Tab-separated table of C-alpha atoms in Angstrom:
chain	number	residue	atom	x	y	z
A	1	MET	CA	188.678	29.260	108.120
A	2	LYS	CA	189.123	29.083	104.320
A	3	LYS	CA	186.551	26.264	104.195
A	4	ILE	CA	184.048	28.355	106.126
A	5	ILE	CA	184.571	31.331	103.815
A	6	THR	CA	184.102	29.108	100.749
A	7	ILE	CA	180.813	27.793	102.152
A	8	LEU	CA	179.614	31.330	102.877
A	9	LYS	CA	180.367	32.464	99.337
A	10	MET	CA	178.591	29.397	97.925
A	11	MET	CA	175.512	30.229	100.007
A	12	VAL	CA	175.480	33.818	98.727
A	13	TYR	CA	175.914	32.667	95.115
A	14	MET	CA	172.943	30.316	95.422
A	15	SER	CA	170.904	33.069	97.079
A	16	LEU	CA	171.762	35.379	94.179
A	17	ILE	CA	170.569	32.875	91.579
A	18	SER	CA	167.389	32.306	93.563
A	19	PHE	CA	166.660	36.037	93.770
A	20	LEU	CA	167.184	36.654	90.074
A	21	SER	CA	165.014	33.706	89.119
A	22	SER	CA	162.202	34.848	91.427
A	23	GLN	CA	161.497	38.083	89.592
A	24	ALA	CA	159.376	36.488	86.853
A	25	ILE	CA	158.558	32.790	87.065
A	26	ILE	CA	156.495	30.515	84.839
A	27	ALA	CA	154.002	28.585	86.959
A	28	GLN	CA	154.443	24.833	86.743
A	29	GLY	CA	152.078	23.159	84.376
A	30	GLY	CA	150.169	26.317	83.484
A	31	GLY	CA	152.494	28.447	81.394
A	32	GLU	CA	151.268	31.641	83.103
A	33	THR	CA	153.517	34.096	84.918
A	34	ALA	CA	153.036	34.100	88.692
A	35	GLY	CA	154.745	36.421	91.147
A	36	ASN	CA	155.591	35.697	94.749
A	37	ASN	CA	152.866	36.096	97.356
A	38	LEU	CA	153.391	38.306	100.417
A	39	SER	CA	153.852	36.123	103.508
A	40	PHE	CA	155.574	38.590	105.867
A	41	PRO	CA	153.744	41.823	106.891
A	42	VAL	CA	154.878	45.121	105.354
A	43	ILE	CA	154.411	48.829	106.080
A	44	PHE	CA	154.567	51.209	103.095
A	45	ALA	CA	156.121	54.667	103.547
A	46	ASP	CA	156.650	57.818	101.454
A	47	GLY	CA	153.729	56.976	99.165
A	48	GLY	CA	155.356	53.721	98.083
A	49	SER	CA	153.504	50.526	97.219
A	50	LYS	CA	153.934	47.147	95.568
A	51	VAL	CA	151.524	45.092	93.479
A	52	LEU	CA	150.482	42.273	95.807
A	53	PRO	CA	148.647	39.144	94.640
A	54	GLY	CA	145.336	38.379	96.352
A	55	THR	CA	143.440	40.130	99.139
A	56	MET	CA	144.937	41.174	102.464
A	57	GLU	CA	144.844	38.452	105.135
A	58	GLN	CA	143.044	36.059	102.761
A	59	TYR	CA	144.233	32.922	100.982
A	60	LEU	CA	143.147	30.642	98.125
A	61	LEU	CA	144.946	27.298	97.827
A	62	ASN	CA	144.045	25.240	94.765
A	63	GLY	CA	147.482	24.693	93.259
A	64	GLU	CA	150.520	22.485	93.747
A	65	TRP	CA	151.527	21.387	97.238
A	66	TRP	CA	154.150	19.161	98.888
A	67	TYR	CA	154.459	17.317	102.169
A	68	VAL	CA	156.939	18.855	104.662
A	69	TRP	CA	158.113	17.832	108.138
A	70	GLY	CA	161.037	18.181	110.531
A	71	GLU	CA	163.253	21.244	110.845
A	72	ASP	CA	163.283	23.828	108.063
A	73	PRO	CA	166.867	24.067	106.673
A	74	ALA	CA	168.733	27.353	107.110
A	75	ASP	CA	171.534	26.824	104.565
A	76	PRO	CA	172.603	24.473	101.733
A	77	GLN	CA	174.255	22.149	104.263
A	78	GLY	CA	170.864	21.327	105.793
A	79	THR	CA	168.438	18.597	104.744
A	80	ILE	CA	165.110	19.523	103.168
A	81	TYR	CA	162.458	17.286	104.705
A	82	SER	CA	159.783	17.169	102.027
A	83	CYS	CA	158.271	15.101	99.244
A	84	LYS	CA	155.843	15.590	96.412
A	85	PRO	CA	152.609	13.584	96.762
A	86	SER	CA	152.238	10.615	94.453
A	87	GLU	CA	149.740	11.007	91.618
A	88	ALA	CA	148.672	7.386	92.119
A	89	ASN	CA	148.132	7.787	95.874
A	90	GLU	CA	148.431	11.276	97.322
A	91	ASN	CA	148.812	9.820	100.814
A	92	HIS	CA	152.251	8.570	99.756
A	93	CYS	CA	155.420	10.324	98.593
A	94	GLU	CA	156.110	10.254	94.859
A	95	ASN	CA	159.798	9.372	95.321
A	96	THR	CA	159.390	6.581	97.918
A	97	ASN	CA	155.798	5.357	97.488
A	98	GLN	CA	155.666	5.463	101.310
A	99	PRO	CA	153.741	7.716	103.717
A	100	PRO	CA	155.479	11.074	104.323
A	101	GLY	CA	157.387	11.956	107.485
A	102	ASP	CA	159.997	10.433	109.772
A	103	GLY	CA	157.639	8.722	112.194
A	104	ASN	CA	158.157	11.390	114.871
A	105	SER	CA	157.649	14.859	113.384
A	106	THR	CA	154.284	16.367	112.514
A	107	VAL	CA	153.597	16.288	108.766
A	108	TYR	CA	152.296	19.440	107.067
A	109	LYS	CA	151.490	20.643	103.575
A	110	ALA	CA	153.260	23.502	101.811
A	111	TYR	CA	151.449	25.241	98.933
A	112	VAL	CA	154.175	26.469	96.600
A	113	GLN	CA	154.929	30.015	95.511
A	114	LYS	CA	154.805	31.040	91.842
A	115	ASP	CA	151.655	29.025	91.135
A	116	VAL	CA	148.681	31.068	89.881
A	117	ASP	CA	146.299	28.786	91.794
A	118	ASN	CA	147.994	29.478	95.138
A	119	VAL	CA	147.315	33.025	96.313
A	120	TRP	CA	147.680	34.666	99.715
A	121	GLN	CA	148.489	38.078	101.151
A	122	ALA	CA	149.804	38.955	104.609
A	123	TYR	CA	148.921	42.085	106.546
A	124	ASN	CA	150.048	45.370	104.984
A	125	THR	CA	149.382	49.030	105.636
A	126	SER	CA	150.691	52.528	104.883
A	127	ILE	CA	151.958	55.220	107.228
A	128	PRO	CA	149.261	57.930	107.476
A	129	ASP	CA	150.028	61.250	105.781
A	130	GLY	CA	152.020	63.607	107.940
A	131	GLU	CA	153.201	60.917	110.364
A	132	THR	CA	156.737	59.618	110.899
A	133	LEU	CA	157.649	56.005	111.684
A	134	ILE	CA	160.923	55.168	113.450
A	135	ILE	CA	162.461	51.981	112.063
A	136	ASP	CA	163.349	49.565	114.882
A	137	TRP	CA	165.786	47.211	113.146
A	138	VAL	CA	168.163	47.277	110.165
A	139	ASP	CA	169.191	43.851	108.863
A	140	TRP	CA	172.177	43.769	106.511
A	141	GLY	CA	172.827	40.730	104.333
A	142	ASP	CA	175.061	38.185	106.077
A	143	ASN	CA	177.373	37.879	103.065
A	144	LEU	CA	178.712	41.418	103.537
A	145	GLU	CA	179.194	40.876	107.275
A	146	SER	CA	181.021	37.571	106.865
A	147	VAL	CA	183.798	37.671	104.265
A	148	ALA	CA	185.851	39.794	101.886
A	149	TRP	CA	185.271	39.485	98.123
A	150	ASP	CA	187.422	39.187	95.020
A	151	ILE	CA	187.592	41.902	92.377
A	152	ASP	CA	185.868	39.602	89.863
A	153	SER	CA	182.947	38.729	92.176
A	154	LYS	CA	179.250	39.352	91.796
A	155	VAL	CA	178.314	40.593	95.270
A	156	ARG	CA	174.700	40.324	96.343
A	157	THR	CA	173.837	43.224	98.655
A	158	GLU	CA	170.584	42.978	100.619
A	159	LEU	CA	168.875	45.040	103.314
A	160	VAL	CA	165.675	44.620	105.325
A	161	LEU	CA	164.052	47.396	107.377
A	162	LEU	CA	161.887	46.156	110.262
A	163	LYS	CA	159.294	47.620	112.637
A	164	ASP	CA	158.117	45.948	115.849
A	165	LEU	CA	154.307	45.912	116.036
A	166	ASP	CA	152.091	46.709	119.031
A	167	GLU	CA	149.400	44.245	117.920
A	168	LEU	CA	149.559	40.826	116.280
A	169	VAL	CA	148.833	40.802	112.545
A	170	THR	CA	148.514	38.116	109.883
A	171	GLN	CA	151.778	36.483	108.861
A	172	PHE	CA	151.685	33.244	106.883
A	173	GLY	CA	154.199	30.565	107.865
A	174	MET	CA	156.554	29.391	105.111
A	175	ARG	CA	158.523	26.201	104.459
A	176	HIS	CA	161.433	25.339	102.180
A	177	VAL	CA	159.975	22.783	99.764
A	178	SER	CA	162.774	21.842	97.379
A	179	GLY	CA	166.001	22.868	95.659
A	180	TRP	CA	168.599	25.565	96.194
A	181	GLY	CA	169.509	28.533	94.020
A	182	SER	CA	167.681	28.679	90.693
A	183	ASP	CA	165.574	25.615	91.610
A	184	GLU	CA	164.618	26.852	95.090
A	185	VAL	CA	160.931	26.527	95.962
A	186	HIS	CA	159.128	27.687	99.120
A	187	GLY	CA	155.501	27.324	100.051
A	188	MET	CA	152.865	28.435	102.552
A	189	GLN	CA	152.681	25.936	105.425
A	190	THR	CA	149.288	24.451	106.325
A	191	GLN	CA	147.867	21.712	108.480
A	192	MET	CA	146.760	18.566	106.660
A	193	ASN	CA	143.219	20.039	106.549
A	194	ASN	CA	144.593	23.054	104.619
A	195	GLN	CA	144.309	25.474	107.560
A	196	PRO	CA	147.294	27.870	107.495
A	197	VAL	CA	150.107	27.702	110.009
A	198	TYR	CA	150.510	31.362	110.923
A	199	GLY	CA	153.767	33.127	111.719
A	200	GLU	CA	154.408	35.234	114.802
A	201	GLY	CA	152.958	38.426	113.298
A	202	THR	CA	154.970	40.681	115.635
A	203	GLN	CA	157.065	42.511	113.021
A	204	ALA	CA	156.665	44.081	109.598
A	205	THR	CA	159.191	45.048	106.971
A	206	VAL	CA	159.213	48.703	105.932
A	207	TYR	CA	159.268	49.685	102.266
A	208	THR	CA	160.027	53.206	101.091
A	209	PRO	CA	160.954	54.156	97.514
A	210	LYS	CA	163.175	56.865	99.022
A	211	LEU	CA	165.875	54.443	100.174
A	212	ARG	CA	169.134	55.117	98.304
A	213	PHE	CA	172.097	52.787	97.655
A	214	THR	CA	175.565	54.323	97.250
A	215	VAL	CA	178.985	52.696	96.695
A	216	GLN	CA	182.257	54.641	97.104
A	217	LYS	CA	185.908	53.543	97.116
A	218	LEU	CA	188.020	54.352	100.188
A	219	ASN	CA	191.607	55.145	99.237
A	220	TYR	CA	192.951	53.877	102.572
A	221	THR	CA	192.162	50.940	104.849
A	222	ARG	CA	188.909	51.356	106.756
A	223	GLU	CA	190.640	50.799	110.116
A	224	SER	CA	192.975	53.765	109.587
A	225	ILE	CA	190.295	56.366	108.769
A	226	PRO	CA	188.927	58.227	111.826
A	227	PRO	CA	185.144	58.761	111.452
A	228	SER	CA	185.600	62.528	111.825
A	229	ARG	CA	187.624	62.718	108.585
A	230	LEU	CA	184.552	61.995	106.419
A	231	THR	CA	181.215	63.853	106.251
A	232	TRP	CA	177.925	62.920	104.587
A	233	ASP	CA	176.754	65.474	102.000
A	234	PRO	CA	172.911	65.267	101.933
A	235	GLU	CA	172.651	67.397	98.803
A	236	MET	CA	175.129	65.391	96.723
A	237	LYS	CA	174.115	62.167	98.540
A	238	LYS	CA	177.664	60.962	99.070
A	239	TRP	CA	180.538	60.927	101.573
A	240	THR	CA	183.244	63.561	101.206
A	241	GLU	CA	186.301	64.753	103.115
A	242	THR	CA	185.385	66.895	106.135
A	243	ASN	CA	188.297	69.187	105.351
A	244	PRO	CA	188.205	70.120	101.638
A	245	GLU	CA	191.998	70.548	101.713
A	246	ASP	CA	192.541	67.052	103.142
A	247	VAL	CA	194.101	64.200	101.190
A	248	ASP	CA	191.780	62.330	98.839
A	249	ILE	CA	190.320	59.810	101.304
A	250	ILE	CA	187.213	58.719	99.381
A	251	ASN	CA	186.255	58.706	95.691
A	252	ASP	CA	183.029	59.833	94.057
A	253	PRO	CA	180.285	57.169	93.914
A	254	ILE	CA	180.590	54.401	91.353
A	255	TYR	CA	176.902	53.616	91.988
A	256	ASN	CA	174.281	55.978	93.432
A	257	GLN	CA	170.573	55.251	92.942
A	258	ALA	CA	167.324	55.398	94.937
A	259	ALA	CA	164.682	52.682	94.715
A	260	PHE	CA	162.217	55.019	92.982
A	261	GLU	CA	164.793	55.607	90.226
A	262	ALA	CA	165.069	51.905	89.337
A	263	GLY	CA	164.378	50.783	85.799
A	264	THR	CA	163.200	47.349	84.712
A	265	GLY	CA	165.414	44.287	84.959
A	266	SER	CA	167.966	43.032	87.454
A	267	GLY	CA	170.612	45.727	86.988
A	268	TYR	CA	169.073	48.196	89.420
A	269	PHE	CA	168.776	48.701	93.162
A	270	SER	CA	165.169	47.890	94.052
A	271	ALA	CA	162.908	45.983	96.439
A	272	GLU	CA	161.003	42.814	95.581
A	273	ILE	CA	159.039	40.065	97.308
A	274	ASN	CA	161.529	37.216	97.647
A	275	VAL	CA	160.731	33.497	97.404
A	276	LYS	CA	160.058	33.408	101.161
A	277	GLY	CA	157.367	36.066	100.803
A	278	LYS	CA	159.256	38.986	102.390
A	279	ILE	CA	159.931	42.388	100.813
A	280	ILE	CA	163.696	43.012	100.777
A	281	TYR	CA	165.972	45.553	99.104
A	282	GLY	CA	168.615	44.106	96.856
A	283	TYR	CA	171.254	44.862	94.259
A	284	THR	CA	173.720	42.574	92.495
A	285	TRP	CA	177.013	44.440	92.307
A	286	ASP	CA	179.068	43.183	89.354
A	287	VAL	CA	182.396	44.214	90.851
A	288	ASN	CA	184.378	43.205	87.775
A	289	SER	CA	182.474	45.789	85.698
A	290	ILE	CA	181.947	48.511	88.320
A	291	ASN	CA	184.995	49.211	90.497
A	292	ASP	CA	187.770	51.670	91.339
A	293	GLY	CA	190.340	48.968	91.978
A	294	GLU	CA	191.020	46.738	94.970
A	295	GLY	CA	190.590	48.003	98.507
A	296	HIS	CA	187.842	48.974	100.938
A	297	TYR	CA	184.497	50.256	99.687
A	298	ARG	CA	181.838	52.117	101.644
A	299	ILE	CA	178.292	50.884	100.999
A	300	THR	CA	175.669	53.348	102.233
A	301	TYR	CA	171.890	53.129	102.530
A	302	SER	CA	170.404	56.606	103.010
A	303	PHE	CA	166.929	58.117	102.815
A	304	ASP	CA	166.036	60.834	100.299
A	305	GLU	CA	163.718	63.588	101.498
A	306	GLY	CA	159.998	62.883	101.087
A	307	ASP	CA	157.314	65.051	99.516
A	308	GLY	CA	156.373	66.636	102.852
A	309	THR	CA	152.905	65.077	102.803
A	310	SER	CA	153.156	61.286	102.758
A	311	GLY	CA	153.961	59.387	105.937
A	312	ARG	CA	157.702	58.806	106.121
A	313	ALA	CA	160.075	56.257	107.662
A	314	ILE	CA	163.409	57.226	109.222
A	315	LEU	CA	166.186	55.898	111.428
A	316	GLY	CA	166.191	57.116	115.018
A	317	ALA	CA	168.138	56.971	118.263
A	318	THR	CA	166.359	53.714	119.157
A	319	THR	CA	167.072	51.972	115.833
A	320	GLN	CA	169.367	48.956	116.139
A	321	ILE	CA	171.406	46.762	113.810
A	322	VAL	CA	170.453	43.074	113.645
A	323	LEU	CA	173.714	41.394	114.651
A	324	PRO	CA	174.972	38.581	112.382
A	325	ILE	CA	175.018	35.052	113.757
A	326	GLU	CA	178.696	34.197	114.279
A	327	GLU	CA	178.820	30.421	114.180
A	328	GLU	CA	182.510	30.401	115.154
A	329	ALA	CA	182.129	32.613	118.222
A	330	THR	CA	181.249	29.726	120.541
A	331	THR	CA	183.571	27.140	118.998
A	332	ILE	CA	186.990	28.823	118.720
A	333	THR	CA	189.196	28.010	121.704
A	334	ASN	CA	192.602	28.881	120.233
A	335	THR	CA	193.261	32.583	120.804
A	336	ALA	CA	196.067	32.617	118.247
A	337	ALA	CA	193.622	31.552	115.532
A	338	VAL	CA	191.470	34.579	116.287
A	339	LEU	CA	194.443	36.923	116.088
A	340	GLU	CA	195.971	35.463	112.933
A	341	GLU	CA	192.805	35.132	110.886
A	342	PRO	CA	190.448	38.026	111.669
A	343	SER	CA	187.235	38.355	109.696
A	344	ASP	CA	187.481	40.574	106.623
A	345	GLY	CA	183.715	41.138	106.584
A	346	GLY	CA	182.152	44.519	107.230
A	347	VAL	CA	180.533	45.921	110.364
A	348	ALA	CA	177.273	47.823	109.909
A	349	ILE	CA	177.202	51.351	111.366
A	350	LEU	CA	174.102	53.421	112.168
A	351	ASP	CA	174.160	57.193	111.685
A	352	PRO	CA	170.659	58.384	112.680
A	353	ALA	CA	171.746	62.039	112.623
A	354	ASN	CA	172.211	61.701	108.853
A	355	ASN	CA	169.397	59.132	108.516
A	356	LEU	CA	171.656	56.446	107.048
A	357	THR	CA	173.518	53.204	107.702
A	358	TYR	CA	176.813	52.180	106.119
A	359	MET	CA	179.384	49.405	105.990
A	360	ASP	CA	182.998	49.341	104.788
A	361	VAL	CA	183.738	46.090	102.939
A	362	LEU	CA	186.946	44.692	101.461
A	363	ILE	CA	187.205	43.898	97.755
A	364	GLY	CA	190.434	42.093	96.891
A	365	GLN	CA	193.525	43.317	98.730
A	366	PRO	CA	193.447	46.267	101.170
A	367	GLY	CA	195.037	49.568	100.228
A	368	GLU	CA	197.581	51.628	102.158
A	369	THR	CA	197.072	52.963	105.678
A	370	LEU	CA	196.087	56.570	106.259
A	371	ARG	CA	198.935	57.922	108.412
A	372	THR	CA	198.388	60.774	110.863
A	373	GLU	CA	200.389	61.772	113.941
A	374	SER	CA	197.534	60.855	116.287
A	375	PHE	CA	197.135	57.358	114.859
A	376	GLU	CA	200.684	55.965	114.944
A	377	MET	CA	200.482	53.858	118.119
A	378	GLU	CA	201.235	50.167	117.717
A	379	THR	CA	197.997	48.254	117.297
A	380	PHE	CA	196.415	46.118	120.000
A	381	TYR	CA	194.426	42.888	119.836
A	382	MET	CA	191.096	42.274	121.536
A	383	TYR	CA	189.204	39.022	121.775
A	384	PRO	CA	186.697	37.482	121.621
A	385	ASN	CA	184.900	39.714	119.152
A	386	PRO	CA	181.905	39.448	119.336
A	387	VAL	CA	181.875	39.291	123.155
A	388	VAL	CA	179.298	36.752	124.348
A	389	ASP	CA	179.833	36.673	128.139
A	390	GLY	CA	180.693	40.296	128.901
A	391	MET	CA	184.451	39.674	129.235
A	392	LEU	CA	186.861	41.295	126.751
A	393	ASN	CA	190.594	40.522	126.642
A	394	ILE	CA	193.092	43.111	125.390
A	395	LYS	CA	196.587	41.970	124.312
A	396	ASN	CA	199.857	43.743	123.399
A	397	ILE	CA	199.102	47.155	124.861
A	398	ASN	CA	201.348	50.216	124.720
A	399	GLY	CA	198.565	52.537	125.822
A	400	SER	CA	197.717	53.728	129.319
A	401	THR	CA	193.929	54.095	129.084
A	402	VAL	CA	191.057	52.380	127.307
A	403	THR	CA	187.737	54.080	126.604
A	404	ILE	CA	184.665	52.605	124.941
A	405	TYR	CA	182.044	54.595	123.065
A	406	SER	CA	178.594	53.681	121.765
A	407	MET	CA	177.897	53.927	118.037
A	408	PHE	CA	176.357	57.348	118.774
A	409	GLY	CA	179.612	58.640	120.307
A	410	HIS	CA	178.616	58.394	123.982
A	411	LEU	CA	181.332	57.408	126.478
A	412	VAL	CA	180.170	54.195	128.203
A	413	PHE	CA	183.346	52.728	129.738
A	414	THR	CA	186.827	53.860	130.755
A	415	SER	CA	189.714	52.144	132.547
A	416	LYS	CA	193.422	52.497	133.275
A	417	LEU	CA	195.740	49.901	131.733
A	418	ASN	CA	198.711	48.164	133.329
A	419	ALA	CA	201.525	48.022	130.766
A	420	SER	CA	203.273	45.245	132.720
A	421	GLN	CA	200.442	42.795	131.970
A	422	ASP	CA	200.511	41.105	128.553
A	423	VAL	CA	196.755	40.404	128.553
A	424	GLN	CA	194.143	42.324	130.535
A	425	THR	CA	190.475	41.435	130.934
A	426	LEU	CA	187.714	44.052	130.954
A	427	ASP	CA	184.296	43.334	132.474
A	428	LEU	CA	181.729	44.810	130.050
A	429	SER	CA	178.735	42.868	131.359
A	430	ALA	CA	176.992	46.118	132.353
A	431	LEU	CA	176.798	47.249	128.712
A	432	HIS	CA	173.871	46.440	126.447
A	433	SER	CA	174.207	44.303	123.323
A	434	GLY	CA	175.275	46.265	120.286
A	435	MET	CA	178.214	47.769	118.414
A	436	TYR	CA	180.876	49.894	120.155
A	437	PHE	CA	184.204	51.629	119.469
A	438	VAL	CA	187.201	50.715	121.667
A	439	LYS	CA	189.910	53.394	121.927
A	440	VAL	CA	193.332	52.738	123.463
A	441	SER	CA	195.527	55.802	124.046
A	442	ASP	CA	198.957	56.547	125.523
A	443	GLY	CA	198.177	60.245	125.959
A	444	ARG	CA	199.523	61.283	122.562
A	445	ASN	CA	198.652	58.521	120.101
A	446	THR	CA	195.428	56.563	119.693
A	447	THR	CA	194.130	53.366	118.088
A	448	VAL	CA	190.412	52.691	117.608
A	449	LYS	CA	188.711	49.365	116.822
A	450	LYS	CA	185.118	48.196	116.485
A	451	LEU	CA	183.577	45.775	118.995
A	452	ILE	CA	180.313	43.812	119.063
A	453	LEU	CA	178.662	42.786	122.335
A	454	LYS	CA	176.048	40.031	122.222
């Protein structure tokens, strides 16, 4: 487990370096500044826009290119199958003086980003004035969903908003060409005759300058705070105690900024075209400099009100969270390992009523537990989590009933529990994939945990 966490943190660190280095790059050989081209479609909302190189759905490829083949790597553990063409014989690789490829895979070209002589632009459009677009998917960065972080970390927070499209649009296929981190290079994939290899073109990212990023310290462990104890204040744009006379559950924001308020440089929450050609929101949280001590922090993405005229984008009842890929979910066979080493990563929550999504993440060591009379029951264990085959096991139960709620608070499952059985199995195969809350109660006391169904 520790090895896996170390690898995950290394991947995020390299991604951070890559992002920072992509903001202003000197094109190879030319000395001119070249930005990243848009490869993935985008929809602009709330009057927002980005300067995009080139002309929509057009391309001009006269710059540097590499040979690529095989499977595109997904992480630093993968192999990059590529080579730069030889200057003496462009039909051969520069590093081997042999023809490119592995003898089986199709060989392609990849025209690199950040070269002023390589220009392309995927489909993009704006929401018409007066219209409202419902975002279909919210994709949180995997680093927040995977592991806890140290108090001296630099945590890269990223978010992508996605809309499913009714018609196919132009998306340019991309390939990883070389390097990781600060040396990472991607390029537009083409056939050997320079005809583009197009992407699926079935989705677009959504960019609005009204998206806000807020960080607040929880003074108790996230698991011990019932959702009803905190309320979102849309005027102050922060979470606060539902009961003003309650104990101090959450602090004022240590960071609170909308994308349209961003200044220049890397120290602000903003959205940029990344090296893969997709518009993503990002912020590098220097925890060592900005913190309220160790414990759980609530990271919130909310939407400021628009101007009442421009087309706007919002979260709705049909919006879903893109679930993280849990590589361990299909490989762990020892139940004890699951119980002894639970993930300290966060779970993304949708709150369409307040037009926001949030996640509680652990920085350093957790704080104390919020004690209330209705939350004193001995905890229970449930596994596997995520559930991949519809079957959920519950262990060490003192309760008499189990109820499961959707993320919107709807009751979707209920069952009596047999206290004489050490482990009981619930059949949840009738439920859709997504995030749920599992509540075990003995009639007086209650414990609630989060559950993901795949």
